[in-house]
Amino acid sequence: MTCYKNPGKESYGFFENFSFYNDHAVNAESKNSVVIKDIPEFPEEYICTEYGDKSCYYFLINSVFPSIENPHIICEKFKYIYNLLSNNKRGRKKEGTLKNNDWAFLNYWLNDKLRSTNTDMSICVKDFYEKLRDMDEDYFKIASTDDKLFNMKKHDFENMKKLFELYNIKNKVSETMVEGIPEEKSALCSVYTKEFNKKYRDAIINCRDGCSIFFNILTDFKNKYREEFSFYSKTSISCNSEELFVLPNYQAVLKEHESIKIIGKTTFSVLLPVFGVFFMLIFSDTLIPFSHQFLEKIKRTKHKLFGSGERGNELLSYTSDNDDIIENHEAYGISYYSVGDY
């Protein structure tokens, strides 16, 4: 599909103000129904004041995107976030506009919601937004350019989602290091840092294609993580060591992972023949009766081919010798397992 694009560094821009955008996303999750009339006791940003075709109800009564589950709810949540971002006047931002980081967050959010039930993204993110504008251009006044809203390939989206999870855990760590909090809550710091370190390593190891930008973003994040928490470690009860917040660089993580893989393969190649011999010894007693049957068949065939002559005696002597060897082996096997059972 032509609506796919490789995310650049600007696509990660909203992480610079993660808490601001994440709070909007969390609050939007409470929107789980469509409102088609004014409700005075609720703030305007919580409701859709339009009727029929000019509300998210449009997606409920029309099969516009059949492959998307509950598009009317996604519409309602997106409308809430869009309203807060476009009308926010933080910094020098003008009301009724969206900054690059706003677009970057909206693009990530739509990629997340529209692929939740369809990992292959059967529709274009931009087409969904354009349908919202067709539904109510007075509300969605801001036109999207081609490079603002686009579909991310699965591995690119997964990278960004893992970074999103890391920021969420980082916030949990931060909450446990506030001075004066109860000891039981402060004790969770070590739990969250272990979880954080594991997810950080997993994000690096599981990266697929286009990892250079992602690894650069992680490197910046790693440095900020250490700088932010190293100071607070002096006052923390359970995270009072700066080493807890020192993360390895991605090269070290990848090298360690490759070393573990090599050791695993080497161990397997060594143990495989050992287990083969082990199982052969275990089942050797089972194979001995078949050996007896085979030798008896040789004896019967001997009489047919050679009669009772000297060559028959030689063959009989040969088979008897082998029979003795097998019986001796059987006796050895019985003795061996008797010791083992003891």
GROMACS .gro file of C-alpha atoms in nm:
model
  342
    1MET     CA    1   0.000   0.000   0.000
    2THR     CA    2   0.128   0.349  -0.086
    3CYS     CA    3   0.023   0.484   0.253
    4TYR     CA    4   0.324   0.321   0.423
    5LYS     CA    5   0.628   0.524   0.516
    6ASN     CA    6   0.943   0.465   0.718
    7PRO     CA    7   0.933   0.673   1.038
    8GLY     CA    8   1.218   0.917   1.082
    9LYS     CA    9   1.358   1.073   1.396
   10GLU     CA   10   1.078   1.333   1.392
   11SER     CA   11   0.824   1.052   1.441
   12TYR     CA   12   0.968   1.001   1.791
   13GLY     CA   13   0.952   1.372   1.874
   14PHE     CA   14   0.651   1.348   2.104
   15PHE     CA   15   0.854   1.139   2.351
   16GLU     CA   16   1.032   1.461   2.451
   17ASN     CA   17   0.710   1.554   2.633
   18PHE     CA   18   0.586   1.203   2.700
   19SER     CA   19   0.377   1.269   3.011
   20PHE     CA   20   0.178   1.544   2.837
   21TYR     CA   21   0.072   1.318   2.550
   22ASN     CA   22   0.034   1.004   2.758
   23ASP     CA   23  -0.206   1.178   2.997
   24HIS     CA   24  -0.432   1.267   2.703
   25ALA     CA   25  -0.420   0.909   2.577
   26VAL     CA   26  -0.507   0.771   2.922
   27ASN     CA   27  -0.798   1.013   2.967
   28ALA     CA   28  -0.929   0.934   2.618
   29GLU     CA   29  -0.972   0.568   2.715
   30SER     CA   30  -1.274   0.663   2.924
   31LYS     CA   31  -1.463   0.750   2.603
   32ASN     CA   32  -1.641   0.425   2.529
   33SER     CA   33  -1.972   0.542   2.385
   34VAL     CA   34  -2.100   0.787   2.126
   35VAL     CA   35  -2.281   1.102   2.238
   36ILE     CA   36  -2.510   1.269   1.984
   37LYS     CA   37  -2.663   1.543   2.195
   38ASP     CA   38  -2.553   1.815   2.436
   39ILE     CA   39  -2.517   1.717   2.799
   40PRO     CA   40  -2.474   2.041   3.001
   41GLU     CA   41  -2.306   1.883   3.301
   42PHE     CA   42  -2.008   1.761   3.095
   43PRO     CA   43  -1.732   1.982   2.951
   44GLU     CA   44  -1.756   2.039   2.577
   45GLU     CA   45  -1.443   1.840   2.494
   46TYR     CA   46  -1.602   1.526   2.639
   47ILE     CA   47  -1.899   1.517   2.402
   48CYS     CA   48  -1.993   1.523   2.037
   49THR     CA   49  -2.250   1.802   1.990
   50GLU     CA   50  -2.325   1.707   1.630
   51TYR     CA   51  -2.615   1.490   1.519
   52GLY     CA   52  -2.635   1.203   1.272
   53ASP     CA   53  -2.379   1.236   0.995
   54LYS     CA   54  -2.187   1.506   1.183
   55SER     CA   55  -2.094   1.289   1.480
   56CYS     CA   56  -1.904   0.970   1.547
   57TYR     CA   57  -2.245   0.805   1.530
   58TYR     CA   58  -2.186   0.811   1.155
   59PHE     CA   59  -1.942   0.519   1.191
   60LEU     CA   60  -2.198   0.326   1.393
   61ILE     CA   61  -2.473   0.340   1.132
   62ASN     CA   62  -2.250   0.317   0.822
   63SER     CA   63  -2.015   0.032   0.735
   64VAL     CA   64  -1.725   0.257   0.635
   65PHE     CA   65  -1.433   0.054   0.771
   66PRO     CA   66  -1.568  -0.300   0.827
   67SER     CA   67  -1.224  -0.441   0.912
   68ILE     CA   68  -1.187  -0.203   1.208
   69GLU     CA   69  -1.353  -0.293   1.536
   70ASN     CA   70  -1.566  -0.014   1.687
   71PRO     CA   71  -1.455   0.272   1.459
   72HIS     CA   72  -1.717   0.496   1.623
   73ILE     CA   73  -1.538   0.458   1.959
   74ILE     CA   74  -1.199   0.526   1.800
   75CYS     CA   75  -1.355   0.836   1.645
   76GLU     CA   76  -1.481   0.954   1.984
   77LYS     CA   77  -1.143   0.905   2.152
   78PHE     CA   78  -0.954   1.067   1.867
   79LYS     CA   79  -1.190   1.362   1.871
   80TYR     CA   80  -1.118   1.417   2.239
   81ILE     CA   81  -0.739   1.412   2.190
   82TYR     CA   82  -0.755   1.622   1.873
   83ASN     CA   83  -0.957   1.891   2.050
   84LEU     CA   84  -0.714   1.917   2.342
   85LEU     CA   85  -0.404   1.926   2.122
   86SER     CA   86  -0.534   2.166   1.858
   87ASN     CA   87  -0.670   2.415   2.113
   88ASN     CA   88  -0.375   2.400   2.350
   89LYS     CA   89  -0.176   2.724   2.370
   90ARG     CA   90   0.138   2.594   2.537
   91GLY     CA   91   0.452   2.777   2.440
   92ARG     CA   92   0.403   2.993   2.133
   93LYS     CA   93   0.155   2.759   1.973
   94LYS     CA   94  -0.149   2.919   1.812
   95GLU     CA   95  -0.496   2.794   1.892
   96GLY     CA   96  -0.646   2.573   1.621
   97THR     CA   97  -0.311   2.435   1.504
   98LEU     CA   98  -0.107   2.120   1.551
   99LYS     CA   99   0.269   2.113   1.594
  100ASN     CA  100   0.495   1.844   1.451
  101ASN     CA  101   0.508   1.654   1.780
  102ASP     CA  102   0.128   1.667   1.799
  103TRP     CA  103   0.105   1.505   1.456
  104ALA     CA  104   0.369   1.249   1.554
  105PHE     CA  105   0.167   1.144   1.858
  106LEU     CA  106  -0.163   1.133   1.667
  107ASN     CA  107   0.002   0.918   1.402
  108TYR     CA  108   0.135   0.673   1.662
  109TRP     CA  109  -0.202   0.665   1.840
  110LEU     CA  110  -0.397   0.596   1.519
  111ASN     CA  111  -0.151   0.326   1.413
  112ASP     CA  112  -0.206   0.162   1.749
  113LYS     CA  113  -0.586   0.177   1.746
  114LEU     CA  114  -0.640   0.090   1.380
  115ARG     CA  115  -0.412  -0.214   1.393
  116SER     CA  116  -0.529  -0.353   1.726
  117THR     CA  117  -0.750  -0.610   1.553
  118ASN     CA  118  -0.572  -0.615   1.218
  119THR     CA  119  -0.193  -0.621   1.233
  120ASP     CA  120  -0.164  -0.578   0.857
  121MET     CA  121  -0.334  -0.236   0.858
  122SER     CA  122  -0.598  -0.287   0.590
  123ILE     CA  123  -0.672   0.086   0.574
  124CYS     CA  124  -0.459   0.398   0.546
  125VAL     CA  125  -0.427   0.609   0.858
  126LYS     CA  126  -0.463   0.920   0.648
  127ASP     CA  127  -0.786   0.786   0.491
  128PHE     CA  128  -0.937   0.747   0.838
  129TYR     CA  129  -0.858   1.107   0.923
  130GLU     CA  130  -0.989   1.229   0.587
  131LYS     CA  131  -1.315   1.046   0.654
  132LEU     CA  132  -1.341   1.233   0.984
  133ARG     CA  133  -1.294   1.560   0.797
  134ASP     CA  134  -1.558   1.463   0.542
  135MET     CA  135  -1.793   1.384   0.828
  136ASP     CA  136  -1.738   1.721   1.000
  137GLU     CA  137  -1.497   1.963   0.836
  138ASP     CA  138  -1.601   2.238   1.076
  139TYR     CA  139  -1.458   2.040   1.367
  140PHE     CA  140  -1.156   1.885   1.194
  141LYS     CA  141  -1.037   2.202   1.027
  142ILE     CA  142  -0.670   2.112   1.006
  143ALA     CA  143  -0.575   1.937   0.684
  144SER     CA  144  -0.314   1.664   0.701
  145THR     CA  145  -0.019   1.671   0.465
  146ASP     CA  146   0.113   1.349   0.314
  147ASP     CA  147   0.406   1.319   0.552
  148LYS     CA  148   0.216   1.371   0.880
  149LEU     CA  149  -0.016   1.071   0.890
  150PHE     CA  150   0.103   0.740   0.748
  151ASN     CA  151   0.103   0.367   0.814
  152MET     CA  152   0.400   0.224   0.997
  153LYS     CA  153   0.527  -0.123   0.917
  154LYS     CA  154   0.478  -0.371   1.196
  155HIS     CA  155   0.842  -0.380   1.312
  156ASP     CA  156   0.865   0.002   1.313
  157PHE     CA  157   0.547   0.028   1.514
  158GLU     CA  158   0.665  -0.240   1.759
  159ASN     CA  159   0.987  -0.046   1.818
  160MET     CA  160   0.793   0.268   1.900
  161LYS     CA  161   0.550   0.078   2.120
  162LYS     CA  162   0.838  -0.073   2.320
  163LEU     CA  163   0.982   0.274   2.374
  164PHE     CA  164   0.636   0.387   2.488
  165GLU     CA  165   0.635   0.103   2.744
  166LEU     CA  166   0.982   0.201   2.866
  167TYR     CA  167   0.865   0.555   2.929
  168ASN     CA  168   0.566   0.424   3.124
  169ILE     CA  169   0.790   0.212   3.347
  170LYS     CA  170   1.028   0.505   3.387
  171ASN     CA  171   0.739   0.710   3.524
  172LYS     CA  172   0.662   0.431   3.772
  173VAL     CA  173   1.024   0.435   3.888
  174SER     CA  174   1.004   0.811   3.930
  175GLU     CA  175   0.695   0.781   4.150
  176THR     CA  176   0.879   0.547   4.389
  177MET     CA  177   1.164   0.792   4.439
  178VAL     CA  178   0.963   1.087   4.563
  179GLU     CA  179   1.091   1.197   4.902
  180GLY     CA  180   0.862   1.114   5.193
  181ILE     CA  181   0.655   0.840   5.027
  182PRO     CA  182   0.561   0.527   5.230
  183GLU     CA  183   0.833   0.263   5.257
  184GLU     CA  184   0.622  -0.007   5.090
  185LYS     CA  185   0.578   0.209   4.780
  186SER     CA  186   0.945   0.302   4.775
  187ALA     CA  187   1.031  -0.069   4.786
  188LEU     CA  188   0.870  -0.110   4.443
  189CYS     CA  189   1.158   0.086   4.292
  190SER     CA  190   1.382  -0.219   4.263
  191VAL     CA  191   1.097  -0.417   4.106
  192TYR     CA  192   1.037  -0.153   3.840
  193THR     CA  193   1.406  -0.106   3.763
  194LYS     CA  194   1.446  -0.480   3.700
  195GLU     CA  195   1.143  -0.476   3.473
  196PHE     CA  196   1.280  -0.169   3.297
  197ASN     CA  197   1.623  -0.325   3.238
  198LYS     CA  198   1.467  -0.641   3.095
  199LYS     CA  199   1.240  -0.452   2.854
  200TYR     CA  200   1.529  -0.229   2.751
  201ARG     CA  201   1.738  -0.531   2.653
  202ASP     CA  202   1.443  -0.701   2.483
  203ALA     CA  203   1.375  -0.389   2.277
  204ILE     CA  204   1.732  -0.397   2.144
  205ILE     CA  205   1.750  -0.772   2.085
  206ASN     CA  206   1.413  -0.794   1.909
  207CYS     CA  207   1.463  -0.495   1.679
  208ARG     CA  208   1.411  -0.591   1.313
  209ASP     CA  209   1.515  -0.372   1.019
  210GLY     CA  210   1.566   0.003   1.030
  211CYS     CA  211   1.719  -0.015   1.377
  212SER     CA  212   1.973   0.264   1.338
  213ILE     CA  213   1.726   0.543   1.419
  214PHE     CA  214   1.567   0.339   1.696
  215PHE     CA  215   1.904   0.260   1.856
  216ASN     CA  216   2.002   0.628   1.844
  217ILE     CA  217   1.675   0.719   2.017
  218LEU     CA  218   1.740   0.451   2.281
  219THR     CA  219   2.092   0.583   2.337
  220ASP     CA  220   1.958   0.933   2.409
  221PHE     CA  221   1.693   0.785   2.634
  222LYS     CA  222   1.954   0.573   2.819
  223ASN     CA  223   2.161   0.882   2.897
  224LYS     CA  224   1.859   1.084   3.018
  225TYR     CA  225   1.748   0.791   3.233
  226ARG     CA  226   2.081   0.780   3.412
  227GLU     CA  227   2.107   1.158   3.455
  228GLU     CA  228   1.756   1.188   3.596
  229PHE     CA  229   1.771   0.909   3.854
  230SER     CA  230   2.135   0.910   3.961
  231PHE     CA  231   2.072   1.218   4.174
  232TYR     CA  232   1.756   1.081   4.337
  233SER     CA  233   1.926   0.751   4.419
  234LYS     CA  234   2.092   0.929   4.712
  235THR     CA  235   1.757   0.972   4.887
  236SER     CA  236   1.581   0.654   4.773
  237ILE     CA  237   1.529   0.371   5.022
  238SER     CA  238   1.545   0.068   4.788
  239CYS     CA  239   1.717   0.225   4.485
  240ASN     CA  240   2.009   0.391   4.659
  241SER     CA  241   2.273   0.282   4.410
  242GLU     CA  242   2.357   0.475   4.094
  243GLU     CA  243   2.454   0.149   3.923
  244LEU     CA  244   2.085   0.053   3.905
  245PHE     CA  245   2.035   0.324   3.646
  246VAL     CA  246   2.338   0.253   3.431
  247LEU     CA  247   2.220   0.079   3.114
  248PRO     CA  248   2.454  -0.093   2.867
  249ASN     CA  249   2.476   0.048   2.516
  250TYR     CA  250   2.304  -0.141   2.239
  251GLN     CA  251   2.633  -0.278   2.099
  252ALA     CA  252   2.711  -0.448   2.432
  253VAL     CA  253   2.359  -0.595   2.455
  254LEU     CA  254   2.377  -0.738   2.102
  255LYS     CA  255   2.725  -0.881   2.162
  256GLU     CA  256   2.615  -1.049   2.484
  257HIS     CA  257   2.307  -1.192   2.312
  258GLU     CA  258   2.515  -1.338   2.028
  259SER     CA  259   2.757  -1.494   2.279
  260ILE     CA  260   2.469  -1.664   2.459
  261LYS     CA  261   2.337  -1.800   2.129
  262ILE     CA  262   2.679  -1.942   2.037
  263ILE     CA  263   2.717  -2.107   2.380
  264GLY     CA  264   2.368  -2.254   2.346
  265LYS     CA  265   2.442  -2.402   2.004
  266THR     CA  266   2.776  -2.543   2.121
  267THR     CA  267   2.619  -2.700   2.429
  268PHE     CA  268   2.346  -2.859   2.218
  269SER     CA  269   2.595  -3.005   1.969
  270VAL     CA  270   2.794  -3.161   2.255
  271LEU     CA  271   2.496  -3.295   2.450
  272LEU     CA  272   2.317  -3.443   2.149
  273PRO     CA  273   2.556  -3.741   2.101
  274VAL     CA  274   2.579  -3.786   2.478
  275PHE     CA  275   2.202  -3.823   2.502
  276GLY     CA  276   2.215  -4.055   2.202
  277VAL     CA  277   2.452  -4.293   2.381
  278PHE     CA  278   2.249  -4.260   2.701
  279PHE     CA  279   1.923  -4.364   2.533
  280MET     CA  280   2.102  -4.645   2.348
  281LEU     CA  281   2.215  -4.788   2.680
  282ILE     CA  282   1.867  -4.755   2.826
  283PHE     CA  283   1.699  -4.939   2.540
  284SER     CA  284   1.978  -5.197   2.477
  285ASP     CA  285   1.792  -5.462   2.682
  286THR     CA  286   1.490  -5.414   2.460
  287LEU     CA  287   1.699  -5.485   2.148
  288ILE     CA  288   1.860  -5.809   2.279
  289PRO     CA  289   1.553  -6.036   2.219
  290PHE     CA  290   1.553  -5.924   1.857
  291SER     CA  291   1.919  -6.026   1.833
  292HIS     CA  292   1.832  -6.377   1.958
  293GLN     CA  293   1.556  -6.413   1.700
  294PHE     CA  294   1.792  -6.303   1.425
  295LEU     CA  295   2.057  -6.559   1.527
  296GLU     CA  296   1.804  -6.842   1.546
  297LYS     CA  297   1.701  -6.760   1.192
  298ILE     CA  298   2.066  -6.784   1.083
  299LYS     CA  299   2.092  -7.131   1.243
  300ARG     CA  300   1.785  -7.259   1.059
  301THR     CA  301   1.912  -7.123   0.730
  302LYS     CA  302   2.248  -7.290   0.793
  303HIS     CA  303   2.099  -7.639   0.784
  304LYS     CA  304   1.926  -7.569   0.457
  305LEU     CA  305   2.235  -7.437   0.284
  306PHE     CA  306   2.516  -7.649   0.423
  307GLY     CA  307   2.362  -7.956   0.578
  308SER     CA  308   2.552  -8.106   0.869
  309GLY     CA  309   2.901  -8.072   0.717
  310GLU     CA  310   3.211  -7.900   0.834
  311ARG     CA  311   3.105  -7.558   0.698
  312GLY     CA  312   2.786  -7.591   0.897
  313ASN     CA  313   2.990  -7.657   1.208
  314GLU     CA  314   3.197  -7.348   1.139
  315LEU     CA  315   2.885  -7.134   1.102
  316LEU     CA  316   2.735  -7.288   1.412
  317SER     CA  317   3.053  -7.213   1.601
  318TYR     CA  318   3.042  -6.852   1.471
  319THR     CA  319   2.682  -6.796   1.573
  320SER     CA  320   2.737  -6.960   1.911
  321ASP     CA  321   3.031  -6.734   1.980
  322ASN     CA  322   2.823  -6.428   1.897
  323ASP     CA  323   2.536  -6.560   2.102
  324ASP     CA  324   2.771  -6.589   2.398
  325ILE     CA  325   2.885  -6.232   2.342
  326ILE     CA  326   2.527  -6.103   2.342
  327GLU     CA  327   2.437  -6.309   2.649
  328ASN     CA  328   2.743  -6.171   2.824
  329HIS     CA  329   2.632  -5.822   2.722
  330GLU     CA  330   2.286  -5.895   2.859
  331ALA     CA  331   2.433  -6.011   3.186
  332TYR     CA  332   2.640  -5.695   3.198
  333GLY     CA  333   2.334  -5.486   3.130
  334ILE     CA  334   2.140  -5.655   3.410
  335SER     CA  335   2.429  -5.603   3.650
  336TYR     CA  336   2.460  -5.238   3.543
  337TYR     CA  337   2.098  -5.156   3.604
  338SER     CA  338   2.094  -5.346   3.931
  339VAL     CA  339   2.359  -5.106   4.057
  340GLY     CA  340   2.165  -4.812   3.919
  341ASP     CA  341   1.843  -4.921   4.089
  342TYR     CA  342   2.025  -4.966   4.415
   0.00000   0.00000   0.00000
